[in-house]
Amino acid sequence: MTDGRVEMRHGGGGRSMRKLIEEVFARGFADVPFDGIGLAAMDDGAAIRVGDRWLVLTTDSHVIHPVFFPGGDIGRLAVAGTCNDLAMMGATEGIALTCAMVIEEGFPLDKLERIQRSMVETCREAGAMIVTGDTKVMGKGELDGIIINTSGIAFAGAPVRDSGLHLGDKLIVTGTMGDHGLAVMAARHNLEIDGGTLVSDVAPLTNMIRAALRAGNGGIVAMKDPTRGGLASSLGEMATKANVGIVIHERDIPVSAAARAAGELIGIDPLQVANEGKAVIGVRAEVVDAVLAALREHPLGRDAAIVGEAVAERPGSVILDTGYGRRLLVESDGEPLPRIC
Amino acid sequence: MPDRVGEAKEIKFRDPELAAALGRNLTALVDEIGRSPISLMHVCGSHEQAIAKYGLRANFPKALDVIMGPGCPVCVTDAPEVDEGVELARQGVHVATFGDMLRVPGTRLSLADAQAEGHKVYVVYSAAQVVKMAKENPGEEYVFYATGFETTAVATAAVLLDEPPPNFSVLSAHKYVPPAMEIVAQNPKSRVEGFLAAGHAAVITGYGIFEPMAKKYGVPIVVTGFEPLDILAGLVELVRLVRDKSPEVFNAYPRCVTREGNLNAQRMMWQVFQPASGMWRGIAEIPDGNLRLRPEFARFDARKKFSIDASVYASDAASELVKSCICGNIMSGLASPPDCTLFRKECDPQHPVGACMVSSEGTCKIWYEYGGRPDLSELKDAV
């Protein structure tokens, strides 16, 4: 850590953040002393065995500027984000959420009501309930509008880790990449991009993932939601944790025309920015078609595609086959900036 | 695949089969020449970006060395020029610039550092955005910190010719490419046998501008675009000219570039700017390599409008780290990022020591992001 201070990149979801967690937060906490998944796994959540089922627990604080963005708002993001972290661990049943709000003095009540309605709607889509909460108000200028923390619990038949890839496993993405990150970036920097609607994909994946798990019949071996850092970061983590190489084929990766145009224009790779309604799923080759079919049946998964596979070469690396050649797909660290020409 | 995904796949000049065919042509020509290395230089960060992004280098013939030259306007912005922007921001003026420019180190501080100090530094996408901001807040002074080659300079010129408000001005760090190519060609250490020139700059200048240089230094120059097929086709033509020992200029980007270029844009650019000698960071003093506002536009020239004394920064000694940075050699095509002891260690995009690690057009940043030239050949049969 430079100069002993936290920098913006330590919240970016990439290498710097993992380093901060490992070197500062996780220090002194032993791994869970019982059968389960704890902090050391650095997964999307924790899991504790309860009888023949697993209770999965996760938490997420949501800050976003602007609070209302094309395709969603901070309320939808807060509910979907936590439901998706649970779903990525295989936990889709009996979802209960907490909601803690920290609000800036002067925040308009009508906006708060709009956020609340959005949370109700998103909970309904996910089959989730908010069961308890907390409210704090801070002085003007002490935070930027509103922070929402949601924690969630849900049951999984068997937890899915993000480290479960083996050689030969296939990788599926459940839809177009980069929409959320590029939509928010365009809104934040007032970039006027013609040619299509660039909207966030923020959505709870619970129902779609439940269907995929059922179709996979134990053959889904790893899942992540490619939020901050995008697909590049998620695949990098999956490759590192499983100690396999991953080859993905760029031309098979779905990217919406609007996101591609925006990405080309401002020089930001849609594979390196956040999604809030997508999953990347590692699947045993023998069930990949069944899982893909189940995903495509769901409205959120209609663009799902097989994009790559786990290989023995270059363990820990992600190789992008562009159709013209190959290169490494490296996760970005910190927030990408729009470029000049 | 649904339509909207399919649609995006049909971006022109990206047909992988044609790319493979061009790749075979390239290999055949390189084999025919039969020596190694054949060193070609491109002078545009966007070319390096495209080569790295599409993974082209992994499939180049081994004997072909495609070097990146001084093709990143942000990278060659000299530290004292950054200091001027920092000093203006510290005077309380609103300073707006392109995202790439923010973290470029000045002598001691970057514009991002000035922003962190609480000064009004913004990222914009165009000069026109700054004019809009200035019109909305007539009581405040807005400076557009302008970087970029002739392509971008024309956009700045257009804004200045369109009667901007009096509280808007420009701090020009614009650069002009052709003189810099001559400096590289003149360098006795240079191994460059041919140049790939930037298509978008040539849209403005026309490819004719390179003809005297090709003749004078006996090097072929091919103008090309930025799609994978453009680059491969450009390289095929360039290697062919090297093989034939013919120092000609070839236009491999005829869908955009003409011999005379965009005369209207040239007129606008030279109406607003005049060439001036100046330092390109890490490379050399380049005669006529900088673009400065003409006296007629003095009222919009931040250097005239404000008193900018950045000399206080100049006395700051360069750190030991900065002394080990070899950005200059990398931008002159004499070294590659992995030759630098700082690359991926002390120097990364979050803590850039040299400017080439800052901009998305900088060689070090590009190699950092795309893994440089990893030998991926062992994977060919594995998948």
XYZ file of C-alpha atoms in Angstrom:
724
model
C 0.000 0.000 0.000
C 1.556 3.232 -1.135
C 2.038 5.867 1.549
C 0.025 3.728 3.979
C -3.249 5.075 2.661
C -6.291 3.486 1.098
C -6.716 4.518 -2.517
C -9.712 4.287 -4.825
C -8.282 1.188 -6.487
C -8.492 -0.720 -3.195
C -12.254 -0.743 -3.752
C -12.023 -1.654 -7.423
C -12.564 -5.391 -7.063
C -9.181 -6.260 -8.563
C -5.743 -7.233 -7.337
C -5.389 -4.250 -5.021
C -8.614 -5.025 -3.214
C -7.761 -8.694 -2.743
C -4.376 -7.637 -1.377
C -6.018 -5.255 1.070
C -8.376 -7.985 2.278
C -5.607 -10.560 2.599
C -3.090 -8.259 4.236
C -5.363 -6.213 6.465
C -8.854 -7.592 6.986
C -8.364 -11.353 6.917
C -5.310 -11.239 9.155
C -5.926 -12.892 12.513
C -9.122 -14.617 11.459
C -8.556 -18.348 11.336
C -10.607 -20.266 8.799
C -13.935 -21.598 9.940
C -13.448 -24.361 12.511
C -16.343 -26.382 11.121
C -17.348 -27.890 7.794
C -17.811 -24.867 5.587
C -16.435 -22.058 3.443
C -14.988 -19.027 5.217
C -13.034 -15.869 4.592
C -9.908 -17.683 3.416
C -11.754 -18.929 0.330
C -12.344 -15.296 -0.755
C -15.508 -16.486 -2.455
C -18.779 -14.606 -3.042
C -20.018 -15.625 0.401
C -19.613 -18.043 3.298
C -21.301 -21.438 3.689
C -22.114 -23.442 6.794
C -23.424 -27.015 6.765
C -26.842 -27.375 8.430
C -27.940 -30.992 8.345
C -27.950 -32.081 4.716
C -28.200 -28.528 3.426
C -25.911 -25.523 3.419
C -26.683 -22.068 4.743
C -24.958 -19.434 2.628
C -24.277 -15.944 4.015
C -23.071 -12.860 2.183
C -22.975 -9.080 2.544
C -22.481 -6.184 0.175
C -22.464 -2.400 0.512
C -23.685 -0.455 -2.475
C -22.516 2.964 -3.518
C -23.100 4.235 -7.004
C -22.996 7.544 -8.781
C -25.467 8.413 -10.206
C -27.987 6.798 -7.834
C -30.478 6.463 -10.707
C -28.870 5.216 -13.889
C -30.149 3.898 -17.227
C -31.668 0.493 -16.518
C -31.793 0.663 -12.736
C -31.038 2.389 -9.476
C -29.152 1.782 -6.235
C -32.144 -0.053 -4.685
C -32.355 -2.628 -7.460
C -28.587 -2.954 -7.391
C -28.553 -3.566 -3.615
C -31.112 -6.370 -3.782
C -29.880 -7.981 -7.000
C -26.219 -7.765 -5.941
C -26.741 -9.747 -2.757
C -29.191 -12.237 -4.298
C -26.627 -12.839 -7.059
C -23.782 -13.394 -4.598
C -25.981 -16.005 -2.904
C -26.948 -17.572 -6.218
C -23.278 -17.815 -7.244
C -22.740 -20.036 -4.206
C -25.682 -22.171 -5.346
C -28.043 -20.709 -2.743
C -31.405 -19.965 -4.315
C -33.915 -21.099 -1.671
C -35.418 -19.194 1.255
C -33.627 -15.903 0.625
C -33.798 -13.443 3.522
C -32.127 -10.051 3.312
C -31.216 -7.310 5.732
C -31.088 -3.725 4.590
C -29.042 -0.991 6.260
C -29.305 2.505 4.841
C -26.936 5.390 5.480
C -28.503 8.540 4.072
C -27.095 12.025 3.558
C -28.943 14.881 5.214
C -31.107 16.605 2.624
C -31.666 13.502 0.483
C -35.088 13.950 -1.199
C -37.797 11.739 0.267
C -39.390 11.084 -3.129
C -36.112 9.601 -4.345
C -35.940 7.427 -1.243
C -39.453 6.190 -1.950
C -38.502 5.456 -5.538
C -35.514 3.429 -4.314
C -37.720 1.544 -1.856
C -40.289 0.666 -4.538
C -37.477 -0.593 -6.726
C -36.218 -2.807 -3.882
C -39.694 -4.280 -3.370
C -39.991 -5.020 -7.077
C -36.533 -6.626 -7.275
C -37.199 -8.750 -4.173
C -40.384 -9.990 -5.827
C -38.433 -11.016 -8.949
C -35.888 -12.892 -6.844
C -38.331 -14.462 -4.425
C -36.503 -12.689 -1.609
C -37.715 -10.873 1.522
C -36.166 -8.011 3.452
C -36.642 -9.121 7.048
C -34.786 -6.546 9.104
C -32.949 -3.295 8.630
C -31.214 -0.240 10.022
C -31.299 3.485 9.242
C -28.651 6.143 9.829
C -28.477 9.736 8.634
C -25.192 11.607 8.247
C -24.564 15.316 7.777
C -24.569 17.021 4.426
C -21.346 16.375 2.556
C -20.347 13.495 4.818
C -21.304 10.984 2.139
C -22.481 11.083 -1.440
C -26.267 10.709 -1.196
C -26.887 7.220 0.039
C -25.153 3.968 0.914
C -27.159 0.742 1.091
C -25.839 -2.400 2.702
C -27.679 -5.650 2.213
C -26.771 -8.959 3.806
C -28.430 -12.154 2.769
C -28.895 -15.762 3.768
C -30.246 -18.599 1.681
C -30.055 -22.368 1.468
C -28.049 -24.356 -1.053
C -28.264 -28.083 -1.742
C -24.508 -28.091 -2.194
C -22.439 -24.919 -2.298
C -20.773 -24.049 -5.594
C -17.324 -22.566 -5.129
C -15.500 -20.353 -7.582
C -12.460 -22.646 -7.406
C -13.992 -25.817 -8.835
C -12.745 -25.825 -12.456
C -10.987 -28.902 -13.848
C -9.317 -29.479 -17.205
C -11.863 -29.821 -19.949
C -14.658 -27.976 -18.128
C -16.567 -25.530 -20.316
C -17.266 -21.901 -19.492
C -20.627 -20.302 -20.124
C -21.551 -16.634 -19.839
C -25.262 -16.035 -19.352
C -25.550 -12.978 -21.596
C -24.004 -9.817 -23.018
C -20.934 -8.473 -21.229
C -20.164 -4.969 -19.977
C -23.592 -3.331 -20.153
C -23.785 -2.120 -16.555
C -20.291 -0.683 -16.330
C -20.450 1.107 -19.653
C -23.972 2.445 -19.070
C -23.008 3.891 -15.689
C -19.727 5.272 -17.023
C -21.535 6.969 -19.896
C -24.067 8.446 -17.461
C -21.366 9.553 -15.026
C -19.133 11.258 -17.573
C -22.096 12.610 -19.576
C -20.856 10.765 -22.626
C -23.393 11.052 -25.357
C -23.260 7.831 -27.316
C -25.390 7.443 -30.401
C -26.602 4.226 -31.876
C -28.531 2.205 -29.405
C -29.631 2.176 -25.855
C -26.901 1.517 -23.365
C -28.650 0.255 -20.243
C -27.491 -1.547 -17.137
C -28.320 -5.238 -16.947
C -28.922 -5.133 -13.183
C -31.223 -8.056 -12.306
C -31.508 -10.878 -9.764
C -30.359 -14.177 -11.261
C -31.864 -16.451 -8.626
C -34.538 -18.126 -10.752
C -32.333 -18.609 -13.779
C -29.514 -20.081 -11.676
C -31.945 -22.436 -9.921
C -33.003 -23.793 -13.325
C -29.382 -24.118 -14.443
C -28.362 -25.972 -11.265
C -31.231 -28.375 -11.756
C -30.290 -28.975 -15.413
C -26.632 -29.402 -14.473
C -27.443 -32.102 -11.949
C -24.223 -31.558 -10.029
C -22.224 -30.712 -13.151
C -21.985 -26.971 -12.412
C -18.588 -26.772 -10.742
C -17.862 -23.052 -10.442
C -19.799 -19.791 -10.627
C -19.079 -16.094 -10.319
C -20.991 -12.949 -11.116
C -18.641 -10.763 -13.143
C -19.279 -7.486 -11.328
C -16.389 -5.045 -10.755
C -13.478 -5.924 -13.008
C -15.855 -7.710 -15.364
C -15.404 -11.047 -17.057
C -11.612 -10.621 -17.127
C -11.417 -10.379 -13.360
C -13.840 -13.255 -12.687
C -12.096 -15.623 -15.080
C -8.707 -14.617 -13.691
C -9.859 -15.513 -10.198
C -11.367 -18.798 -11.338
C -8.164 -19.727 -13.179
C -5.928 -18.792 -10.255
C -7.980 -20.568 -7.599
C -8.342 -23.758 -9.632
C -4.771 -23.555 -10.970
C -5.882 -24.112 -14.534
C -5.542 -22.047 -17.681
C -8.653 -20.683 -19.335
C -8.981 -20.086 -23.062
C -11.932 -18.000 -24.214
C -12.994 -17.212 -27.748
C -13.731 -13.537 -28.198
C -16.068 -14.007 -31.111
C -18.305 -16.277 -29.037
C -18.664 -13.782 -26.193
C -21.967 -11.935 -26.449
C -21.609 -8.145 -26.353
C -24.509 -5.848 -27.217
C -24.031 -3.548 -30.191
C -24.424 -0.503 -27.924
C -21.823 -1.698 -25.416
C -19.429 -2.595 -28.202
C -19.845 0.821 -29.790
C -19.395 2.620 -26.476
C -16.388 0.491 -25.586
C -14.709 1.099 -28.938
C -15.422 4.800 -28.699
C -13.988 5.410 -25.259
C -11.340 2.702 -25.360
C -12.735 0.509 -22.623
C -13.035 -3.234 -23.057
C -16.549 -4.518 -22.270
C -14.832 -7.603 -20.814
C -13.198 -5.478 -18.129
C -16.203 -3.639 -16.746
C -19.002 -4.600 -14.405
C -22.088 -6.647 -15.088
C -24.884 -6.773 -12.511
C -27.158 -9.355 -14.070
C -24.841 -11.964 -15.538
C -22.997 -15.056 -14.403
C -19.975 -16.946 -15.646
C -20.444 -20.653 -15.055
C -17.966 -23.517 -15.159
C -19.674 -26.695 -16.319
C -18.615 -30.307 -16.860
C -18.497 -30.932 -20.614
C -21.111 -33.704 -20.475
C -23.847 -31.409 -19.113
C -22.932 -28.190 -20.898
C -25.692 -28.464 -23.492
C -28.356 -29.149 -20.853
C -27.215 -26.185 -18.762
C -27.051 -23.894 -21.799
C -30.566 -24.900 -22.853
C -31.930 -24.242 -19.348
C -30.269 -20.801 -19.260
C -31.564 -19.815 -22.682
C -35.102 -20.673 -21.655
C -34.979 -17.919 -19.060
C -35.452 -14.321 -20.295
C -32.232 -13.210 -18.570
C -30.271 -16.003 -20.224
C -31.440 -15.882 -23.812
C -28.010 -14.703 -25.054
C -26.131 -17.316 -22.997
C -23.175 -18.853 -24.822
C -20.316 -21.277 -24.352
C -17.230 -19.069 -24.522
C -14.271 -21.199 -23.515
C -12.710 -24.060 -21.602
C -10.245 -24.905 -18.865
C -6.854 -26.057 -20.171
C -3.582 -27.327 -18.710
C -1.394 -24.599 -20.201
C -0.491 -21.356 -18.433
C -2.268 -22.168 -15.140
C -3.687 -19.063 -13.511
C -3.904 -17.160 -16.816
C -6.770 -16.299 -19.090
C -5.995 -16.450 -22.796
C -8.206 -14.626 -25.224
C -8.438 -16.075 -28.716
C -9.440 -13.068 -30.793
C -9.933 -14.970 -34.025
C -6.753 -13.291 -35.366
C -4.357 -14.448 -32.707
C -4.092 -14.825 -28.981
C -3.243 -12.645 -26.070
C -3.607 -12.643 -22.330
C -6.783 -11.212 -20.855
C -5.546 -9.344 -17.814
C -7.839 -7.952 -15.165
C -7.732 -4.212 -14.798
C -6.935 -2.687 -11.449
C -8.896 0.372 -10.423
C -11.474 2.204 -12.460
C -10.827 2.405 -16.200
C -10.706 5.936 -17.636
C -12.111 6.970 -20.998
C -9.314 7.625 -23.470
C -8.479 10.426 -25.855
C -8.420 9.245 -29.471
C -27.204 -15.921 -31.662
C -29.691 -13.080 -31.394
C -29.545 -10.302 -33.960
C -28.079 -7.608 -31.758
C -25.092 -9.789 -30.967
C -24.694 -10.890 -34.574
C -24.831 -7.309 -35.748
C -21.829 -6.373 -33.659
C -19.851 -9.251 -35.122
C -20.180 -7.832 -38.584
C -17.915 -4.860 -37.990
C -16.056 -4.452 -41.260
C -12.427 -5.300 -41.828
C -12.444 -7.974 -39.145
C -12.968 -11.112 -41.220
C -10.760 -13.786 -39.596
C -10.448 -15.814 -42.820
C -9.135 -12.810 -44.735
C -6.848 -12.074 -41.795
C -5.453 -15.594 -41.958
C -4.845 -15.223 -45.708
C -3.020 -11.917 -45.191
C -1.000 -13.558 -42.427
C 0.121 -16.248 -44.874
C 1.119 -13.577 -47.430
C 3.099 -11.767 -44.771
C 4.950 -14.929 -43.775
C 5.727 -15.768 -47.397
C 7.179 -12.286 -48.023
C 9.248 -12.347 -44.836
C 10.570 -15.823 -45.752
C 11.438 -14.563 -49.194
C 13.572 -11.752 -47.758
C 15.189 -14.440 -45.658
C 16.922 -12.448 -42.909
C 16.081 -11.584 -39.335
C 15.001 -9.282 -37.906
C 13.142 -7.152 -40.377
C 12.360 -4.094 -38.252
C 9.317 -1.988 -39.006
C 8.026 0.872 -36.911
C 4.519 2.160 -36.473
C 4.122 5.612 -35.010
C 0.707 5.433 -33.487
C -0.507 4.194 -30.135
C -3.758 3.136 -31.738
C -1.801 0.766 -33.963
C -0.088 -0.797 -30.943
C -3.461 -0.972 -29.199
C -4.992 -2.804 -32.124
C -2.019 -5.146 -32.591
C -2.123 -6.070 -28.903
C -5.881 -6.135 -28.535
C -6.449 -8.446 -31.479
C -3.499 -10.626 -30.523
C -1.899 -10.070 -33.938
C 1.678 -10.150 -32.679
C 1.343 -13.766 -31.558
C 0.885 -14.690 -35.219
C 3.493 -12.404 -36.800
C 6.386 -14.245 -38.467
C 9.238 -14.602 -35.960
C 11.645 -12.659 -38.194
C 9.327 -9.655 -38.288
C 9.889 -7.097 -35.556
C 7.095 -4.533 -35.382
C 8.307 -1.757 -33.105
C 6.203 0.979 -31.589
C 7.562 4.469 -32.084
C 6.696 7.853 -30.590
C 3.014 7.400 -31.279
C 1.350 8.411 -28.070
C 0.584 12.125 -27.722
C -0.064 11.817 -24.021
C 3.225 9.969 -23.447
C 5.311 12.604 -25.191
C 3.723 15.454 -23.246
C 6.711 16.744 -21.355
C 6.759 17.045 -17.570
C 7.019 20.876 -17.619
C 3.909 20.968 -19.819
C 2.067 18.926 -17.168
C 3.409 21.336 -14.541
C 1.732 24.209 -16.386
C -1.647 22.484 -16.073
C -1.048 21.696 -12.395
C -0.080 25.316 -11.745
C -3.213 26.612 -13.483
C -5.426 24.293 -11.439
C -3.724 25.538 -8.285
C -4.612 29.092 -9.311
C -8.273 28.072 -8.996
C -8.994 27.798 -12.706
C -11.147 24.900 -13.931
C -8.856 22.610 -15.915
C -10.468 20.003 -18.150
C -8.568 17.356 -20.067
C -8.771 13.882 -21.565
C -8.873 10.927 -19.179
C -5.488 9.651 -20.309
C -3.796 12.856 -19.282
C -4.826 12.771 -15.616
C -2.147 10.495 -14.224
C 0.717 11.587 -16.467
C 3.468 12.560 -14.064
C 4.656 16.150 -14.094
C 7.961 17.009 -12.518
C 6.447 16.310 -9.148
C 2.665 16.253 -9.510
C 0.136 15.013 -12.051
C -3.206 16.612 -12.820
C -4.728 13.746 -10.798
C -2.611 14.878 -7.841
C -3.898 18.428 -8.313
C -7.422 16.994 -8.344
C -6.701 15.080 -5.136
C -5.551 18.366 -3.574
C -9.081 19.590 -4.180
C -8.484 21.653 -7.318
C -10.975 21.752 -10.161
C -9.644 19.190 -12.623
C -12.100 17.298 -14.823
C -12.089 14.588 -17.431
C -13.828 15.510 -20.669
C -14.254 13.786 -23.968
C -14.010 16.850 -26.198
C -13.107 20.534 -26.201
C -16.728 21.288 -27.049
C -17.766 19.924 -23.652
C -15.522 22.485 -21.952
C -17.031 25.301 -24.008
C -20.443 24.162 -22.808
C -19.269 24.206 -19.186
C -17.798 27.696 -19.674
C -21.053 29.001 -21.127
C -23.018 27.586 -18.214
C -20.761 29.270 -15.639
C -19.742 32.609 -17.153
C -18.222 33.806 -13.877
C -15.557 31.072 -13.829
C -12.479 30.520 -15.984
C -12.282 27.226 -17.926
C -9.108 25.922 -19.525
C -9.033 23.010 -21.936
C -5.729 21.213 -21.459
C -5.341 20.105 -25.071
C -3.269 17.068 -25.959
C -3.190 14.968 -29.080
C -1.702 14.882 -32.535
C -2.981 16.730 -35.599
C -6.169 14.658 -35.594
C -7.180 16.005 -32.211
C -5.701 19.462 -32.849
C -8.209 19.998 -35.656
C -11.060 19.423 -33.213
C -9.545 21.990 -30.850
C -9.110 24.424 -33.747
C -12.741 23.996 -34.771
C -13.873 24.964 -31.282
C -11.648 28.063 -31.265
C -12.951 29.142 -34.669
C -16.525 28.844 -33.451
C -16.436 31.915 -31.191
C -16.039 30.331 -27.766
C -16.972 32.405 -24.705
C -14.329 34.742 -23.214
C -13.986 32.613 -20.067
C -12.725 29.681 -22.164
C -9.097 29.175 -23.110
C -6.756 26.457 -24.316
C -3.455 25.258 -22.940
C -2.045 23.575 -26.004
C 0.203 20.547 -25.600
C -0.758 19.391 -29.104
C 1.971 17.663 -31.070
C 2.681 17.329 -34.792
C 3.840 13.869 -35.940
C 5.756 14.224 -39.233
C 8.809 16.000 -37.729
C 9.072 13.297 -35.045
C 9.209 10.548 -37.665
C 12.160 12.354 -39.245
C 13.960 12.428 -35.914
C 13.586 8.649 -35.647
C 14.663 8.109 -39.260
C 17.743 10.300 -38.688
C 18.795 8.439 -35.550
C 21.916 6.432 -36.459
C 20.972 3.800 -33.839
C 17.644 3.246 -35.544
C 17.094 -0.184 -37.128
C 13.865 0.900 -38.766
C 13.509 -0.282 -42.353
C 10.005 1.006 -42.947
C 7.217 2.966 -41.277
C 3.550 2.226 -40.799
C 1.951 5.670 -40.589
C -1.265 6.463 -38.735
C -4.332 6.476 -40.935
C -6.380 8.918 -38.870
C -3.633 11.550 -38.853
C -3.192 11.074 -42.589
C -6.911 11.693 -43.098
C -6.030 15.270 -42.135
C -2.517 15.691 -43.543
C -2.854 13.464 -46.618
C -0.310 10.765 -47.402
C 1.593 13.129 -49.692
C 3.168 14.700 -46.633
C 5.338 11.582 -46.177
C 6.749 11.576 -49.709
C 9.726 13.904 -49.094
C 10.710 11.908 -46.018
C 10.556 8.533 -47.804
C 12.817 9.942 -50.475
C 15.234 11.717 -48.136
C 15.839 8.753 -45.814
C 15.220 5.961 -48.298
C 12.521 4.282 -46.210
C 9.140 3.050 -47.413
C 6.078 4.398 -45.586
C 2.654 2.751 -45.643
C -0.401 4.610 -44.356
C -2.988 2.325 -42.837
C -6.007 2.075 -40.570
C -6.739 0.341 -37.297
C -8.852 -2.697 -37.975
C -7.035 -6.047 -37.978
C -7.255 -6.319 -41.766
C -5.930 -2.767 -42.228
C -2.881 -3.510 -40.126
C -2.158 -6.853 -41.756
C -2.643 -5.451 -45.265
C -0.431 -2.466 -44.368
C 2.320 -4.768 -43.123
C 2.108 -6.938 -46.251
C 2.587 -3.829 -48.435
C 5.387 -2.503 -46.250
C 7.307 -5.802 -46.277
C 6.827 -5.953 -50.042
C 8.376 -2.466 -50.384
C 11.247 -3.503 -48.091
C 11.820 -6.604 -50.220
C 11.808 -4.517 -53.404
C 14.030 -1.880 -51.766
C 11.622 0.792 -52.964
C 11.317 3.758 -50.628
C 7.800 4.734 -51.638
C 4.698 5.914 -49.885
C 1.755 3.530 -50.202
C -1.789 4.306 -49.150
C -3.328 1.156 -47.669
C -6.239 3.155 -46.253
C -7.818 4.542 -49.423
C -11.308 4.432 -47.968
C -10.344 7.368 -45.724
C -7.033 8.865 -46.844
C -6.234 10.895 -49.960
C -2.938 12.288 -51.197
C -3.759 15.879 -50.294
C -5.779 15.104 -47.150
C -8.583 17.164 -45.697
C -7.701 20.633 -46.955
C -10.451 22.259 -44.980
C -9.196 20.711 -41.758
C -5.591 21.641 -42.573
C -6.690 25.220 -43.190
C -8.499 25.315 -39.858
C -5.556 23.790 -38.025
C -2.976 26.208 -39.447
C -5.354 29.120 -39.013
C -5.327 28.477 -35.261
C -1.980 26.774 -34.618
C 1.615 27.346 -35.579
C 4.434 24.842 -35.262
C 6.932 25.408 -32.495
C 9.999 23.514 -31.452
C 9.785 21.733 -28.180
C 10.707 18.762 -26.107
C 8.904 15.461 -26.629
C 9.188 13.676 -23.328
C 11.996 11.178 -23.252
C 12.770 11.550 -26.952
C 14.320 14.811 -28.039
C 13.769 18.431 -28.816
C 11.679 18.137 -31.998
C 11.872 21.067 -34.416
C 8.289 22.076 -35.264
C 6.980 19.135 -33.237
C 4.636 21.198 -31.033
C 1.490 23.073 -31.992
C 0.967 26.418 -30.255
C -1.813 28.985 -30.682
C -1.164 31.755 -33.202
C -0.965 35.331 -31.867
C -4.411 36.085 -33.330
C -5.848 33.652 -30.786
C -3.909 35.061 -27.842
C -7.113 35.864 -25.961
C -7.883 32.133 -25.867
C -4.306 31.116 -25.136
C -4.069 30.102 -21.482
C -0.326 30.771 -21.578
C -1.016 34.415 -22.482
C -4.183 34.870 -20.477
C -2.789 33.642 -17.186
C 0.581 34.019 -15.691
C 1.805 30.459 -15.374
C 5.062 30.135 -13.564
C 5.773 26.453 -13.375
C 9.465 27.009 -12.767
C 9.026 26.219 -9.073
C 8.465 22.605 -10.081
C 11.432 22.487 -12.424
C 13.875 22.625 -9.536
C 12.434 19.404 -8.104
C 14.980 16.682 -8.571
C 13.834 13.620 -10.483
C 13.537 10.611 -8.198
C 15.829 7.586 -8.514
C 12.894 5.660 -9.957
C 12.338 8.196 -12.696
C 16.015 8.014 -13.589
C 15.681 4.242 -14.223
C 12.676 4.700 -16.529
C 13.484 3.910 -20.163
C 10.281 5.319 -21.700
C 12.374 7.460 -24.040
C 14.137 4.441 -25.523
C 10.856 2.569 -25.757
C 9.196 5.450 -27.589
C 12.181 5.736 -29.926
C 11.834 2.043 -30.727
C 15.194 1.149 -29.179
C 13.795 -0.983 -26.350
C 10.709 -2.977 -25.345
C 8.809 -2.722 -22.056
C 10.251 -5.975 -20.628
C 13.721 -4.435 -21.072
C 12.820 -1.969 -18.321
C 13.679 -3.047 -14.773
C 10.636 -1.183 -13.433
C 8.040 -2.757 -15.763
C 5.296 -4.567 -13.804
C 7.299 -3.995 -10.608
C 7.645 -0.422 -9.390
C 5.797 0.803 -12.477
C 2.193 -0.151 -13.152
C -0.844 1.740 -14.451
C -1.840 2.843 -10.963
C 1.654 4.078 -10.105
C 3.181 4.980 -13.430
C 6.798 6.071 -13.293
C 6.909 6.990 -16.964
C 4.218 8.374 -19.186
C 4.101 5.249 -21.384
C 2.462 3.415 -18.493
C -0.322 5.996 -18.223
C -2.101 6.369 -21.499
C -4.061 3.625 -23.202
C -1.896 4.596 -26.191
C 1.346 4.044 -24.269
C 3.435 0.986 -25.106
C 4.038 -0.024 -21.493
C 0.371 0.299 -20.564
C -0.643 -1.680 -23.635
C 1.877 -4.445 -22.919
C 0.817 -4.466 -19.285
C -2.845 -4.821 -20.221
C -2.523 -7.351 -22.981
C 0.325 -9.419 -21.676
C 2.855 -8.094 -24.174
C 4.050 -10.839 -26.446
C 3.429 -14.011 -24.497
C 4.469 -17.105 -26.377
C 1.112 -18.752 -26.727
C 2.150 -21.024 -29.564
C 2.212 -24.078 -27.335
C -1.539 -23.747 -27.047
C -2.296 -24.038 -30.718
C -3.145 -27.710 -30.638
C -4.504 -27.827 -27.145
C -7.879 -26.305 -27.846
